[in-house]
A tleap script that builds the chain and sets N, CA, C and O, in Angstrom:
source leaprc.protein.ff14SB
mol = sequence {
  NTHR ILE VAL ILE LEU LEU VAL PHE LEU LEU
  LEU LEU SER GLY LEU THR ALA CYS ASP SER
  ASN GLN HIE ASP PRO LEU GLU ASN GLU GLU
  THR HIE ASN PRO GLU GLN ALA GLU THR MET
  ILE ASP THR GLY ARG PHE LEU GLY GLN VAL
  ASP ASN ASN PHE ILE GLU ILE LYS ILE SER
  GLY VAL PRO ASP GLU MET ASP PRO SER VAL
  PHE MET LEU SER GLU ASN ILE LYS GLU GLN
  PHE GLU THR LEU ASP ILE ILE PRO GLU ASP
  THR VAL LYS ILE GLU TYR TYR ILE ASN GLU
  ASN ASN GLN HIE VAL ILE THR ASN ILE GLU
  LYS SER LEU ILE LEU ILE THR ALA SER CTRP
}
set mol.1.N position { 215.623 190.888 -21.424 }
set mol.1.CA position { 214.323 190.681 -22.027 }
set mol.1.C position { 213.951 189.200 -22.096 }
set mol.1.O position { 212.775 188.851 -21.986 }
set mol.2.N position { 214.930 188.341 -22.275 }
set mol.2.CA position { 214.642 186.905 -22.299 }
set mol.2.C position { 214.190 186.447 -20.920 }
set mol.2.O position { 213.284 185.620 -20.810 }
set mol.3.N position { 214.802 186.968 -19.878 }
set mol.3.CA position { 214.422 186.607 -18.514 }
set mol.3.C position { 212.992 187.051 -18.242 }
set mol.3.O position { 212.218 186.304 -17.643 }
set mol.4.N position { 212.634 188.246 -18.670 }
set mol.4.CA position { 211.268 188.752 -18.467 }
set mol.4.C position { 210.275 187.871 -19.221 }
set mol.4.O position { 209.212 187.538 -18.696 }
set mol.5.N position { 210.621 187.496 -20.447 }
set mol.5.CA position { 209.751 186.629 -21.241 }
set mol.5.C position { 209.579 185.264 -20.568 }
set mol.5.O position { 208.468 184.736 -20.528 }
set mol.6.N position { 210.656 184.692 -20.044 }
set mol.6.CA position { 210.569 183.403 -19.359 }
set mol.6.C position { 209.724 183.494 -18.096 }
set mol.6.O position { 208.932 182.595 -17.812 }
set mol.7.N position { 209.890 184.581 -17.329 }
set mol.7.CA position { 209.082 184.772 -16.120 }
set mol.7.C position { 207.613 184.909 -16.499 }
set mol.7.O position { 206.743 184.339 -15.840 }
set mol.8.N position { 207.336 185.661 -17.555 }
set mol.8.CA position { 205.958 185.837 -18.006 }
set mol.8.C position { 205.342 184.493 -18.408 }
set mol.8.O position { 204.214 184.187 -18.022 }
set mol.9.N position { 206.076 183.700 -19.176 }
set mol.9.CA position { 205.566 182.395 -19.602 }
set mol.9.C position { 205.361 181.460 -18.416 }
set mol.9.O position { 204.404 180.686 -18.392 }
set mol.10.N position { 206.248 181.526 -17.443 }
set mol.10.CA position { 206.115 180.704 -16.249 }
set mol.10.C position { 204.867 181.085 -15.467 }
set mol.10.O position { 204.121 180.215 -15.018 }
set mol.11.N position { 204.639 182.383 -15.304 }
set mol.11.CA position { 203.436 182.849 -14.603 }
set mol.11.C position { 202.174 182.461 -15.362 }
set mol.11.O position { 201.184 182.044 -14.761 }
set mol.12.N position { 202.211 182.600 -16.673 }
set mol.12.CA position { 201.055 182.252 -17.495 }
set mol.12.C position { 200.737 180.763 -17.392 }
set mol.12.O position { 199.570 180.387 -17.283 }
set mol.13.N position { 201.763 179.914 -17.424 }
set mol.13.CA position { 201.517 178.475 -17.310 }
set mol.13.C position { 200.999 178.118 -15.923 }
set mol.13.O position { 200.193 177.197 -15.792 }
set mol.14.N position { 201.439 178.820 -14.891 }
set mol.14.CA position { 200.933 178.587 -13.538 }
set mol.14.C position { 199.471 178.938 -13.416 }
set mol.14.O position { 198.717 178.227 -12.752 }
set mol.15.N position { 199.053 180.028 -14.050 }
set mol.15.CA position { 197.639 180.411 -14.023 }
set mol.15.C position { 196.792 179.398 -14.773 }
set mol.15.O position { 195.690 179.062 -14.339 }
set mol.16.N position { 197.294 178.919 -15.877 }
set mol.16.CA position { 196.557 177.921 -16.654 }
set mol.16.C position { 196.409 176.633 -15.858 }
set mol.16.O position { 195.339 176.024 -15.868 }
set mol.17.N position { 197.450 176.212 -15.178 }
set mol.17.CA position { 197.393 174.984 -14.380 }
set mol.17.C position { 196.411 175.126 -13.233 }
set mol.17.O position { 195.697 174.174 -12.918 }
set mol.18.N position { 196.356 176.283 -12.604 }
set mol.18.CA position { 195.414 176.496 -11.502 }
set mol.18.C position { 193.986 176.399 -11.996 }
set mol.18.O position { 193.132 175.824 -11.320 }
set mol.19.N position { 193.716 176.953 -13.166 }
set mol.19.CA position { 192.368 176.940 -13.711 }
set mol.19.C position { 191.946 175.532 -14.106 }
set mol.19.O position { 190.783 175.174 -13.924 }
set mol.20.N position { 192.860 174.720 -14.643 }
set mol.20.CA position { 192.490 173.387 -15.113 }
set mol.20.C position { 192.270 172.407 -13.973 }
set mol.20.O position { 191.708 171.335 -14.199 }
set mol.21.N position { 192.689 172.732 -12.762 }
set mol.21.CA position { 192.502 171.834 -11.627 }
set mol.21.C position { 191.145 171.986 -10.972 }
set mol.21.O position { 190.807 171.203 -10.085 }
set mol.22.N position { 190.361 172.964 -11.378 }
set mol.22.CA position { 189.043 173.135 -10.784 }
set mol.22.C position { 188.140 172.024 -11.279 }
set mol.22.O position { 188.125 171.717 -12.471 }
set mol.23.N position { 187.385 171.416 -10.370 }
set mol.23.CA position { 186.502 170.313 -10.726 }
set mol.23.C position { 185.215 170.457 -9.948 }
set mol.23.O position { 185.233 170.639 -8.730 }
set mol.24.N position { 184.122 170.379 -10.635 }
set mol.24.CA position { 182.820 170.482 -9.996 }
set mol.24.C position { 182.514 169.152 -9.317 }
set mol.24.O position { 182.371 168.142 -10.006 }
set mol.25.N position { 182.408 169.118 -7.989 }
set mol.25.CA position { 182.165 167.843 -7.301 }
set mol.25.C position { 180.803 167.242 -7.628 }
set mol.25.O position { 180.588 166.054 -7.391 }
set mol.26.N position { 179.881 168.034 -8.167 }
set mol.26.CA position { 178.565 167.506 -8.505 }
set mol.26.C position { 178.553 166.842 -9.874 }
set mol.26.O position { 177.576 166.188 -10.239 }
set mol.27.N position { 179.631 167.006 -10.633 }
set mol.27.CA position { 179.677 166.427 -11.965 }
set mol.27.C position { 179.930 164.931 -11.858 }
set mol.27.O position { 180.852 164.496 -11.169 }
set mol.28.N position { 179.101 164.145 -12.548 }
set mol.28.CA position { 179.316 162.704 -12.610 }
set mol.28.C position { 178.990 162.227 -14.005 }
set mol.28.O position { 178.826 163.046 -14.910 }
set mol.29.N position { 178.889 160.906 -14.210 }
set mol.29.CA position { 178.645 160.397 -15.549 }
set mol.29.C position { 177.306 160.822 -16.115 }
set mol.29.O position { 177.130 160.850 -17.333 }
set mol.30.N position { 176.357 161.154 -15.250 }
set mol.30.CA position { 175.051 161.567 -15.739 }
set mol.30.C position { 175.051 163.019 -16.200 }
set mol.30.O position { 174.262 163.378 -17.072 }
set mol.31.N position { 175.911 163.859 -15.641 }
set mol.31.CA position { 175.963 165.252 -16.060 }
set mol.31.C position { 177.017 165.460 -17.131 }
set mol.31.O position { 177.127 166.553 -17.688 }
set mol.32.N position { 177.789 164.433 -17.424 }
set mol.32.CA position { 178.816 164.521 -18.457 }
set mol.32.C position { 178.140 164.748 -19.799 }
set mol.32.O position { 177.135 164.109 -20.109 }
set mol.33.N position { 178.678 165.635 -20.576 }
set mol.33.CA position { 178.114 165.934 -21.882 }
set mol.33.C position { 178.741 165.001 -22.912 }
set mol.33.O position { 179.923 165.149 -23.223 }
set mol.34.N position { 177.977 164.035 -23.457 }
set mol.34.CA position { 178.556 163.079 -24.393 }
set mol.34.C position { 179.072 163.732 -25.667 }
set mol.34.O position { 179.912 163.152 -26.356 }
set mol.35.N position { 178.583 164.943 -26.000 }
set mol.35.CA position { 179.079 165.621 -27.184 }
set mol.35.C position { 180.551 165.995 -27.020 }
set mol.35.O position { 181.255 166.180 -28.013 }
set mol.36.N position { 181.023 166.108 -25.772 }
set mol.36.CA position { 182.417 166.451 -25.526 }
set mol.36.C position { 183.325 165.232 -25.689 }
set mol.36.O position { 184.520 165.389 -25.937 }
set mol.37.N position { 182.790 164.042 -25.556 }
set mol.37.CA position { 183.578 162.823 -25.679 }
set mol.37.C position { 183.395 162.257 -27.082 }
set mol.37.O position { 182.429 162.573 -27.777 }
set mol.38.N position { 184.331 161.426 -27.476 }
set mol.38.CA position { 184.237 160.794 -28.786 }
set mol.38.C position { 183.142 159.733 -28.762 }
set mol.38.O position { 183.159 158.836 -27.919 }
set mol.39.N position { 182.196 159.835 -29.683 }
set mol.39.CA position { 181.128 158.848 -29.787 }
set mol.39.C position { 181.613 157.697 -30.655 }
set mol.39.O position { 182.160 157.905 -31.738 }
set mol.40.N position { 181.403 156.484 -30.164 }
set mol.40.CA position { 181.805 155.294 -30.897 }
set mol.40.C position { 180.556 154.507 -31.286 }
set mol.40.O position { 179.536 154.569 -30.600 }
set mol.41.N position { 180.642 153.784 -32.367 }
set mol.41.CA position { 179.524 152.971 -32.859 }
set mol.41.C position { 180.021 151.541 -33.024 }
set mol.41.O position { 181.087 151.306 -33.595 }
set mol.42.N position { 179.243 150.587 -32.520 }
set mol.42.CA position { 179.576 149.166 -32.637 }
set mol.42.C position { 178.298 148.370 -32.824 }
set mol.42.O position { 177.199 148.863 -32.569 }
set mol.43.N position { 178.456 147.140 -33.271 }
set mol.43.CA position { 177.347 146.189 -33.294 }
set mol.43.C position { 177.774 144.973 -32.491 }
set mol.43.O position { 178.962 144.710 -32.304 }
set mol.44.N position { 176.784 144.245 -32.025 }
set mol.44.CA position { 177.084 143.053 -31.253 }
set mol.44.C position { 175.830 142.312 -30.879 }
set mol.44.O position { 174.726 142.669 -31.293 }
set mol.45.N position { 176.014 141.269 -30.087 }
set mol.45.CA position { 174.911 140.420 -29.647 }
set mol.45.C position { 174.561 140.788 -28.212 }
set mol.45.O position { 175.404 140.703 -27.319 }
set mol.46.N position { 173.301 141.201 -27.994 }
set mol.46.CA position { 172.828 141.549 -26.657 }
set mol.46.C position { 172.715 140.268 -25.839 }
set mol.46.O position { 172.042 139.322 -26.248 }
set mol.47.N position { 173.380 140.239 -24.674 }
set mol.47.CA position { 173.356 139.044 -23.831 }
set mol.47.C position { 172.372 139.164 -22.675 }
set mol.47.O position { 171.852 138.155 -22.200 }
set mol.48.N position { 172.111 140.377 -22.221 }
set mol.48.CA position { 171.161 140.553 -21.134 }
set mol.48.C position { 171.491 141.760 -20.282 }
set mol.48.O position { 172.509 142.429 -20.465 }
set mol.49.N position { 170.580 142.017 -19.331 }
set mol.49.CA position { 170.745 143.123 -18.402 }
set mol.49.C position { 171.418 142.629 -17.139 }
set mol.49.O position { 170.994 141.631 -16.556 }
set mol.50.N position { 172.466 143.320 -16.708 }
set mol.50.CA position { 173.134 142.996 -15.452 }
set mol.50.C position { 172.266 143.489 -14.301 }
set mol.50.O position { 172.031 142.769 -13.331 }
set mol.51.N position { 171.793 144.725 -14.422 }
set mol.51.CA position { 170.862 145.343 -13.475 }
set mol.51.C position { 170.175 146.490 -14.216 }
set mol.51.O position { 170.229 146.542 -15.444 }
set mol.52.N position { 169.534 147.405 -13.500 }
set mol.52.CA position { 168.823 148.503 -14.166 }
set mol.52.C position { 169.755 149.487 -14.863 }
set mol.52.O position { 169.307 150.284 -15.687 }
set mol.53.N position { 171.036 149.440 -14.543 }
set mol.53.CA position { 171.978 150.417 -15.084 }
set mol.53.C position { 172.920 149.872 -16.150 }
set mol.53.O position { 173.458 150.642 -16.946 }
set mol.54.N position { 173.131 148.552 -16.180 }
set mol.54.CA position { 174.155 147.977 -17.049 }
set mol.54.C position { 173.612 146.808 -17.867 }
set mol.54.O position { 172.739 146.065 -17.418 }
set mol.55.N position { 174.156 146.663 -19.096 }
set mol.55.CA position { 173.837 145.527 -19.959 }
set mol.55.C position { 175.143 144.920 -20.467 }
set mol.55.O position { 176.193 145.561 -20.438 }
set mol.56.N position { 175.057 143.666 -20.934 }
set mol.56.CA position { 176.213 142.988 -21.513 }
set mol.56.C position { 175.986 142.788 -23.002 }
set mol.56.O position { 174.907 142.390 -23.440 }
set mol.57.N position { 177.032 143.074 -23.768 }
set mol.57.CA position { 176.987 142.902 -25.216 }
set mol.57.C position { 178.279 142.225 -25.656 }
set mol.57.O position { 179.369 142.614 -25.237 }
set mol.58.N position { 178.146 141.217 -26.498 }
set mol.58.CA position { 179.305 140.582 -27.132 }
set mol.58.C position { 179.527 141.323 -28.448 }
set mol.58.O position { 178.766 141.150 -29.400 }
set mol.59.N position { 180.570 142.145 -28.498 }
set mol.59.CA position { 180.837 142.987 -29.656 }
set mol.59.C position { 181.254 142.131 -30.850 }
set mol.59.O position { 182.052 141.204 -30.709 }
set mol.60.N position { 180.711 142.446 -32.023 }
set mol.60.CA position { 181.044 141.729 -33.252 }
set mol.60.C position { 182.532 141.848 -33.548 }
set mol.60.O position { 183.126 142.915 -33.392 }
set mol.61.N position { 183.120 140.744 -33.976 }
set mol.61.CA position { 184.530 140.740 -34.341 }
set mol.61.C position { 185.479 140.473 -33.191 }
set mol.61.O position { 186.679 140.302 -33.406 }
set mol.62.N position { 184.959 140.435 -31.969 }
set mol.62.CA position { 185.800 140.145 -30.804 }
set mol.62.C position { 185.834 138.625 -30.629 }
set mol.62.O position { 184.783 137.986 -30.673 }
set mol.63.N position { 187.013 138.032 -30.432 }
set mol.63.CA position { 187.098 136.568 -30.282 }
set mol.63.C position { 186.186 136.051 -29.167 }
set mol.63.O position { 186.002 136.710 -28.143 }
set mol.64.N position { 185.622 134.867 -29.383 }
set mol.64.CA position { 184.701 134.266 -28.412 }
set mol.64.C position { 185.347 134.030 -27.055 }
set mol.64.O position { 184.654 134.005 -26.038 }
set mol.65.N position { 186.677 133.856 -27.024 }
set mol.65.CA position { 187.356 133.604 -25.749 }
set mol.65.C position { 187.315 134.827 -24.829 }
set mol.65.O position { 187.462 134.698 -23.614 }
set mol.66.N position { 187.117 136.001 -25.406 }
set mol.66.CA position { 187.117 137.229 -24.604 }
set mol.66.C position { 185.748 137.444 -23.968 }
set mol.66.O position { 184.716 137.091 -24.539 }
set mol.67.N position { 185.763 138.030 -22.774 }
set mol.67.CA position { 184.525 138.308 -22.055 }
set mol.67.C position { 183.676 139.323 -22.810 }
set mol.67.O position { 184.204 140.147 -23.557 }
set mol.68.N position { 182.347 139.264 -22.614 }
set mol.68.CA position { 181.491 140.297 -23.213 }
set mol.68.C position { 181.776 141.648 -22.564 }
set mol.68.O position { 182.335 141.717 -21.470 }
set mol.69.N position { 181.390 142.706 -23.243 }
set mol.69.CA position { 181.587 144.061 -22.724 }
set mol.69.C position { 180.367 144.484 -21.920 }
set mol.69.O position { 179.235 144.145 -22.262 }
set mol.70.N position { 180.610 145.226 -20.851 }
set mol.70.CA position { 179.534 145.757 -20.015 }
set mol.70.C position { 179.372 147.231 -20.354 }
set mol.70.O position { 180.348 147.979 -20.398 }
set mol.71.N position { 178.129 147.641 -20.594 }
set mol.71.CA position { 177.823 149.019 -20.951 }
set mol.71.C position { 176.837 149.605 -19.956 }
set mol.71.O position { 175.905 148.931 -19.516 }
set mol.72.N position { 177.051 150.857 -19.610 }
set mol.72.CA position { 176.126 151.586 -18.743 }
set mol.72.C position { 175.057 152.229 -19.628 }
set mol.72.O position { 175.360 152.742 -20.705 }
set mol.73.N position { 173.816 152.198 -19.168 }
set mol.73.CA position { 172.735 152.857 -19.891 }
set mol.73.C position { 172.671 154.317 -19.463 }
set mol.73.O position { 172.630 154.610 -18.268 }
set mol.74.N position { 172.661 155.238 -20.429 }
set mol.74.CA position { 172.478 156.646 -20.091 }
set mol.74.C position { 171.059 156.815 -19.545 }
set mol.74.O position { 170.216 155.938 -19.728 }
set mol.75.N position { 170.800 157.921 -18.888 }
set mol.75.CA position { 169.466 158.159 -18.311 }
set mol.75.C position { 168.379 158.061 -19.376 }
set mol.75.O position { 167.335 157.453 -19.136 }
set mol.76.N position { 168.610 158.652 -20.553 }
set mol.76.CA position { 167.601 158.607 -21.626 }
set mol.76.C position { 167.328 157.179 -22.074 }
set mol.76.O position { 166.173 156.798 -22.261 }
set mol.77.N position { 168.370 156.395 -22.247 }
set mol.77.CA position { 168.195 155.007 -22.680 }
set mol.77.C position { 167.558 154.182 -21.570 }
set mol.77.O position { 166.712 153.330 -21.840 }
set mol.78.N position { 167.953 154.425 -20.333 }
set mol.78.CA position { 167.390 153.684 -19.200 }
set mol.78.C position { 165.874 153.860 -19.140 }
set mol.78.O position { 165.147 152.906 -18.863 }
set mol.79.N position { 165.399 155.080 -19.399 }
set mol.79.CA position { 163.962 155.367 -19.336 }
set mol.79.C position { 163.181 154.627 -20.411 }
set mol.79.O position { 162.025 154.266 -20.189 }
set mol.80.N position { 163.784 154.394 -21.569 }
set mol.80.CA position { 163.055 153.774 -22.675 }
set mol.80.C position { 163.471 152.336 -22.977 }
set mol.80.O position { 162.927 151.727 -23.898 }
set mol.81.N position { 164.416 151.783 -22.228 }
set mol.81.CA position { 164.980 150.475 -22.566 }
set mol.81.C position { 163.916 149.380 -22.646 }
set mol.81.O position { 163.930 148.571 -23.574 }
set mol.82.N position { 163.000 149.348 -21.684 }
set mol.82.CA position { 161.977 148.291 -21.669 }
set mol.82.C position { 161.074 148.344 -22.901 }
set mol.82.O position { 160.545 147.315 -23.321 }
set mol.83.N position { 160.895 149.521 -23.479 }
set mol.83.CA position { 160.012 149.657 -24.641 }
set mol.83.C position { 160.709 149.285 -25.949 }
set mol.83.O position { 160.059 149.212 -26.991 }
set mol.84.N position { 162.003 149.052 -25.909 }
set mol.84.CA position { 162.748 148.752 -27.129 }
set mol.84.C position { 162.595 147.306 -27.579 }
set mol.84.O position { 162.954 146.968 -28.707 }
set mol.85.N position { 162.064 146.444 -26.706 }
set mol.85.CA position { 161.805 145.044 -27.039 }
set mol.85.C position { 163.069 144.319 -27.518 }
set mol.85.O position { 163.033 143.550 -28.478 }
set mol.86.N position { 164.173 144.581 -26.835 }
set mol.86.CA position { 165.427 143.894 -27.148 }
set mol.86.C position { 165.555 142.705 -26.203 }
set mol.86.O position { 165.488 142.854 -24.982 }
set mol.87.N position { 165.741 141.521 -26.788 }
set mol.87.CA position { 165.839 140.308 -25.980 }
set mol.87.C position { 167.218 139.676 -26.186 }
set mol.87.O position { 167.888 139.963 -27.178 }
set mol.88.N position { 167.649 138.813 -25.248 }
set mol.88.CA position { 168.951 138.162 -25.402 }
set mol.88.C position { 169.091 137.476 -26.759 }
set mol.88.O position { 168.152 136.867 -27.271 }
set mol.89.N position { 170.273 137.592 -27.313 }
set mol.89.CA position { 170.686 137.067 -28.617 }
set mol.89.C position { 170.308 137.983 -29.777 }
set mol.89.O position { 170.683 137.701 -30.915 }
set mol.90.N position { 169.567 139.084 -29.523 }
set mol.90.CA position { 169.302 140.063 -30.579 }
set mol.90.C position { 170.605 140.744 -30.971 }
set mol.90.O position { 171.459 141.002 -30.123 }
set mol.91.N position { 170.752 141.033 -32.251 }
set mol.91.CA position { 171.882 141.830 -32.708 }
set mol.91.C position { 171.501 143.296 -32.554 }
set mol.91.O position { 170.424 143.714 -32.976 }
set mol.92.N position { 172.394 144.072 -31.945 }
set mol.92.CA position { 172.104 145.482 -31.690 }
set mol.92.C position { 173.219 146.361 -32.242 }
set mol.92.O position { 174.371 145.946 -32.370 }
set mol.93.N position { 172.837 147.574 -32.558 }
set mol.93.CA position { 173.793 148.618 -32.937 }
set mol.93.C position { 173.776 149.629 -31.801 }
set mol.93.O position { 172.708 150.078 -31.386 }
set mol.94.N position { 174.954 149.993 -31.292 }
set mol.94.CA position { 175.021 150.919 -30.164 }
set mol.94.C position { 175.918 152.107 -30.493 }
set mol.94.O position { 176.887 152.000 -31.244 }
set mol.95.N position { 175.557 153.242 -29.902 }
set mol.95.CA position { 176.413 154.421 -29.898 }
set mol.95.C position { 176.742 154.677 -28.436 }
set mol.95.O position { 175.858 154.643 -27.580 }
set mol.96.N position { 178.008 154.931 -28.150 }
set mol.96.CA position { 178.419 155.109 -26.758 }
set mol.96.C position { 179.659 155.986 -26.680 }
set mol.96.O position { 180.336 156.235 -27.677 }
set mol.97.N position { 179.933 156.443 -25.475 }
set mol.97.CA position { 181.169 157.170 -25.204 }
set mol.97.C position { 181.768 156.602 -23.924 }
set mol.97.O position { 181.090 155.901 -23.173 }
set mol.98.N position { 183.017 156.899 -23.682 }
set mol.98.CA position { 183.690 156.459 -22.458 }
set mol.98.C position { 183.758 157.652 -21.521 }
set mol.98.O position { 184.341 158.685 -21.852 }
set mol.99.N position { 183.146 157.498 -20.329 }
set mol.99.CA position { 183.106 158.615 -19.382 }
set mol.99.C position { 184.397 158.698 -18.571 }
set mol.99.O position { 185.323 157.911 -18.765 }
set mol.100.N position { 184.437 159.667 -17.663 }
set mol.100.CA position { 185.653 159.906 -16.878 }
set mol.100.C position { 185.984 158.756 -15.932 }
set mol.100.O position { 187.100 158.688 -15.417 }
set mol.101.N position { 185.025 157.844 -15.694 }
set mol.101.CA position { 185.267 156.663 -14.855 }
set mol.101.C position { 185.607 155.432 -15.699 }
set mol.101.O position { 185.619 154.307 -15.198 }
set mol.102.N position { 185.884 155.662 -16.990 }
set mol.102.CA position { 186.224 154.605 -17.941 }
set mol.102.C position { 185.078 153.617 -18.162 }
set mol.102.O position { 185.308 152.452 -18.485 }
set mol.103.N position { 183.842 154.093 -17.986 }
set mol.103.CA position { 182.662 153.272 -18.252 }
set mol.103.C position { 182.151 153.588 -19.654 }
set mol.103.O position { 182.168 154.741 -20.084 }
set mol.104.N position { 181.705 152.572 -20.351 }
set mol.104.CA position { 181.135 152.732 -21.682 }
set mol.104.C position { 179.649 153.059 -21.500 }
set mol.104.O position { 178.882 152.214 -21.037 }
set mol.105.N position { 179.242 154.271 -21.860 }
set mol.105.CA position { 177.881 154.750 -21.625 }
set mol.105.C position { 177.132 154.798 -22.954 }
set mol.105.O position { 177.518 155.523 -23.871 }
set mol.106.N position { 176.053 154.014 -23.046 }
set mol.106.CA position { 175.264 153.949 -24.279 }
set mol.106.C position { 174.350 155.163 -24.381 }
set mol.106.O position { 173.606 155.480 -23.453 }
set mol.107.N position { 174.421 155.842 -25.536 }
set mol.107.CA position { 173.544 156.981 -25.802 }
set mol.107.C position { 172.472 156.639 -26.830 }
set mol.107.O position { 171.493 157.370 -26.978 }
set mol.108.N position { 172.658 155.527 -27.540 }
set mol.108.CA position { 171.653 155.078 -28.499 }
set mol.108.C position { 171.826 153.575 -28.701 }
set mol.108.O position { 172.947 153.074 -28.789 }
set mol.109.N position { 170.701 152.863 -28.774 }
set mol.109.CA position { 170.740 151.419 -29.028 }
set mol.109.C position { 169.525 151.062 -29.863 }
set mol.109.O position { 168.424 151.560 -29.629 }
set mol.110.N position { 169.739 150.195 -30.835 }
set mol.110.CA position { 168.621 149.740 -31.665 }
set mol.110.C position { 168.908 148.335 -32.169 }
set mol.110.O position { 170.062 147.929 -32.302 }
set mol.111.N position { 167.829 147.599 -32.449 }
set mol.111.CA position { 167.993 146.279 -33.046 }
set mol.111.C position { 168.591 146.461 -34.424 }
set mol.111.O position { 168.290 147.421 -35.133 }
set mol.112.N position { 169.442 145.523 -34.787 }
set mol.112.CA position { 170.114 145.595 -36.077 }
set mol.112.C position { 169.786 144.333 -36.858 }
set mol.112.O position { 169.774 143.231 -36.309 }
set mol.113.N position { 169.524 144.506 -38.127 }
set mol.113.CA position { 169.260 143.357 -38.982 }
set mol.113.C position { 170.563 142.906 -39.613 }
set mol.113.O position { 171.362 143.723 -40.071 }
set mol.114.N position { 170.769 141.609 -39.633 }
set mol.114.CA position { 171.959 141.053 -40.281 }
set mol.114.C position { 171.514 140.414 -41.586 }
set mol.114.O position { 170.630 139.557 -41.610 }
set mol.115.N position { 172.133 140.842 -42.652 }
set mol.115.CA position { 171.835 140.253 -43.946 }
set mol.115.C position { 172.872 139.179 -44.236 }
set mol.115.O position { 174.076 139.429 -44.174 }
set mol.116.N position { 172.396 137.990 -44.551 }
set mol.116.CA position { 173.293 136.883 -44.871 }
set mol.116.C position { 173.153 136.607 -46.357 }
set mol.116.O position { 172.058 136.342 -46.854 }
set mol.117.N position { 174.257 136.672 -47.047 }
set mol.117.CA position { 174.219 136.397 -48.480 }
set mol.117.C position { 174.941 135.089 -48.746 }
set mol.117.O position { 175.958 134.779 -48.125 }
set mol.118.N position { 174.404 134.347 -49.666 }
set mol.118.CA position { 175.002 133.056 -50.002 }
set mol.118.C position { 175.755 133.179 -51.317 }
set mol.118.O position { 175.298 133.846 -52.246 }
set mol.119.N position { 176.894 132.542 -51.387 }
set mol.119.CA position { 177.660 132.479 -52.633 }
set mol.119.C position { 177.362 131.139 -53.276 }
set mol.119.O position { 177.574 130.090 -52.668 }
set mol.120.N position { 176.878 131.173 -54.483 }
set mol.120.CA position { 176.525 129.925 -55.172 }
set mol.120.C position { 177.598 129.541 -56.109 }
set mol.120.O position { 177.490 128.518 -56.785 }
savepdb mol mol.pdb
quit
């Protein structure tokens, strides 16, 4: 009975492995569902647009010696980016996920206000 159980488990694991190897060749970062990935939130200083698809942001709390981070604009953000009136040196709050190509894809971006308090 132990041998039968082991054979059954081996067959079951083989079927599971076969199913998990299926990959839709049409799936890319644009069809990726961000709800399936962990959404991260950060703030930083917007440095500029690399091109129509990517922007650079210096994330808050990261040492100045480190390079700024490059983020990909999701299709929704790309369509509305010009209307957001974000200019270099603006502080922004971003929501993003990391896609299967290890790219940071922004799903939400907005200007962020920084409050400076003085200690007297």
